[in-house]
């Protein structure tokens, strides 16, 4: 079962709002992430054979790469904000091709797709026997309040469903 996009979006917004109240923000957050990144880099350098004490390596990392580390932290924070608050609502939907459906190359792949292209005396059926691999759709809300109440949804096929065509079965077993 899935919740409507409006419910899922509201839940995500509430979670982000309340989690933000629990964590530090602004300069304190930037400084904490800078320190964490510096320590992790110093740890990696020591493990890879850097010469000197851990404190000396950490000091050198901070001194020599301060601007670059702050840039990485700021980019990570901007990405986190963008991914969390600026991304449009979308749902992912797993789908199968119905048995006896007409083969649709925009939503399906056949294991023996070459049969559809090959000229033969017996033209292959373009009817689906069964689905062997699930397909994946992305549904993005592009207008209106809710999909069920007149809002528009743009559907994008991310992964086509793999199917066996009735003609595939006939060729294999005849």
PDB file of C-alpha atoms in Angstrom, residues 33-104:
ATOM      1  CA  UNK A  33      30.978  19.365   9.603  1.00  0.00           C
ATOM      2  CA  UNK A  34      34.334  21.021   8.791  1.00  0.00           C
ATOM      3  CA  UNK A  35      35.878  19.465  11.920  1.00  0.00           C
ATOM      4  CA  UNK A  36      34.375  16.054  11.133  1.00  0.00           C
ATOM      5  CA  UNK A  37      35.648  16.137   7.546  1.00  0.00           C
ATOM      6  CA  UNK A  38      39.124  17.260   8.686  1.00  0.00           C
ATOM      7  CA  UNK A  39      39.329  14.432  11.240  1.00  0.00           C
ATOM      8  CA  UNK A  40      38.204  11.820   8.704  1.00  0.00           C
ATOM      9  CA  UNK A  41      40.794  13.000   6.171  1.00  0.00           C
ATOM     10  CA  UNK A  42      43.528  12.964   8.830  1.00  0.00           C
ATOM     11  CA  UNK A  43      42.496   9.410   9.802  1.00  0.00           C
ATOM     12  CA  UNK A  44      42.698   8.253   6.180  1.00  0.00           C
ATOM     13  CA  UNK A  45      46.102   9.887   5.688  1.00  0.00           C
ATOM     14  CA  UNK A  46      47.505   8.252   8.849  1.00  0.00           C
ATOM     15  CA  UNK A  47      46.126   4.844   7.803  1.00  0.00           C
ATOM     16  CA  UNK A  48      47.705   5.281   4.358  1.00  0.00           C
ATOM     17  CA  UNK A  49      51.132   5.973   5.856  1.00  0.00           C
ATOM     18  CA  UNK A  50      51.357   9.751   6.314  1.00  0.00           C
ATOM     19  CA  UNK A  51      54.419  10.687   8.349  1.00  0.00           C
ATOM     20  CA  UNK A  52      53.953  12.459  11.670  1.00  0.00           C
ATOM     21  CA  UNK A  53      51.615  12.389  14.618  1.00  0.00           C
ATOM     22  CA  UNK A  54      47.860  12.369  14.215  1.00  0.00           C
ATOM     23  CA  UNK A  55      47.659  15.919  15.645  1.00  0.00           C
ATOM     24  CA  UNK A  56      50.365  17.081  13.238  1.00  0.00           C
ATOM     25  CA  UNK A  57      48.610  15.568  10.226  1.00  0.00           C
ATOM     26  CA  UNK A  58      45.275  17.078  11.299  1.00  0.00           C
ATOM     27  CA  UNK A  59      46.909  20.492  11.711  1.00  0.00           C
ATOM     28  CA  UNK A  60      48.490  20.222   8.235  1.00  0.00           C
ATOM     29  CA  UNK A  61      45.151  19.210   6.661  1.00  0.00           C
ATOM     30  CA  UNK A  62      43.352  22.171   8.236  1.00  0.00           C
ATOM     31  CA  UNK A  63      46.161  24.619   7.413  1.00  0.00           C
ATOM     32  CA  UNK A  64      46.726  23.512   3.812  1.00  0.00           C
ATOM     33  CA  UNK A  65      43.166  22.684   2.745  1.00  0.00           C
ATOM     34  CA  UNK A  66      40.904  24.904   4.841  1.00  0.00           C
ATOM     35  CA  UNK A  67      39.269  26.712   1.898  1.00  0.00           C
ATOM     36  CA  UNK A  68      38.704  23.480  -0.041  1.00  0.00           C
ATOM     37  CA  UNK A  69      37.225  21.697   2.988  1.00  0.00           C
ATOM     38  CA  UNK A  70      34.817  24.581   3.641  1.00  0.00           C
ATOM     39  CA  UNK A  71      33.810  24.476  -0.023  1.00  0.00           C
ATOM     40  CA  UNK A  72      33.042  20.731   0.243  1.00  0.00           C
ATOM     41  CA  UNK A  73      31.001  21.332   3.422  1.00  0.00           C
ATOM     42  CA  UNK A  74      29.044  24.198   1.856  1.00  0.00           C
ATOM     43  CA  UNK A  75      28.320  22.181  -1.299  1.00  0.00           C
ATOM     44  CA  UNK A  76      27.146  19.237   0.823  1.00  0.00           C
ATOM     45  CA  UNK A  77      24.832  21.491   2.843  1.00  0.00           C
ATOM     46  CA  UNK A  78      23.414  23.056  -0.331  1.00  0.00           C
ATOM     47  CA  UNK A  79      22.848  19.605  -1.822  1.00  0.00           C
ATOM     48  CA  UNK A  80      21.116  18.447   1.369  1.00  0.00           C
ATOM     49  CA  UNK A  81      18.830  21.493   1.303  1.00  0.00           C
ATOM     50  CA  UNK A  82      18.080  21.108  -2.408  1.00  0.00           C
ATOM     51  CA  UNK A  83      17.372  17.381  -2.151  1.00  0.00           C
ATOM     52  CA  UNK A  84      15.192  17.862   0.902  1.00  0.00           C
ATOM     53  CA  UNK A  85      13.227  20.979   0.124  1.00  0.00           C
ATOM     54  CA  UNK A  86      13.431  21.852  -3.559  1.00  0.00           C
ATOM     55  CA  UNK A  87      12.846  18.494  -5.212  1.00  0.00           C
ATOM     56  CA  UNK A  88       9.375  18.116  -6.691  1.00  0.00           C
ATOM     57  CA  UNK A  89       7.111  15.448  -5.269  1.00  0.00           C
ATOM     58  CA  UNK A  90       7.423  12.164  -7.084  1.00  0.00           C
ATOM     59  CA  UNK A  91       6.360   8.582  -6.636  1.00  0.00           C
ATOM     60  CA  UNK A  92       8.035   5.459  -7.916  1.00  0.00           C
ATOM     61  CA  UNK A  93       5.735   2.735  -9.188  1.00  0.00           C
ATOM     62  CA  UNK A  94       6.656  -0.849  -9.987  1.00  0.00           C
ATOM     63  CA  UNK A  95       4.655  -2.304 -12.870  1.00  0.00           C
ATOM     64  CA  UNK A  96       4.157  -5.459 -14.911  1.00  0.00           C
ATOM     65  CA  UNK A  97       2.837  -5.953 -18.419  1.00  0.00           C
ATOM     66  CA  UNK A  98      -0.542  -7.647 -18.425  1.00  0.00           C
ATOM     67  CA  UNK A  99      -0.837 -11.022 -20.068  1.00  0.00           C
ATOM     68  CA  UNK A 100      -2.369 -10.684 -23.549  1.00  0.00           C
ATOM     69  CA  UNK A 101      -1.428  -6.982 -23.698  1.00  0.00           C
ATOM     70  CA  UNK A 102      -0.101  -5.665 -27.000  1.00  0.00           C
ATOM     71  CA  UNK A 103       3.697  -5.282 -26.921  1.00  0.00           C
ATOM     72  CA  UNK A 104       4.616  -1.621 -26.276  1.00  0.00           C
TER      73      UNK A 104
END
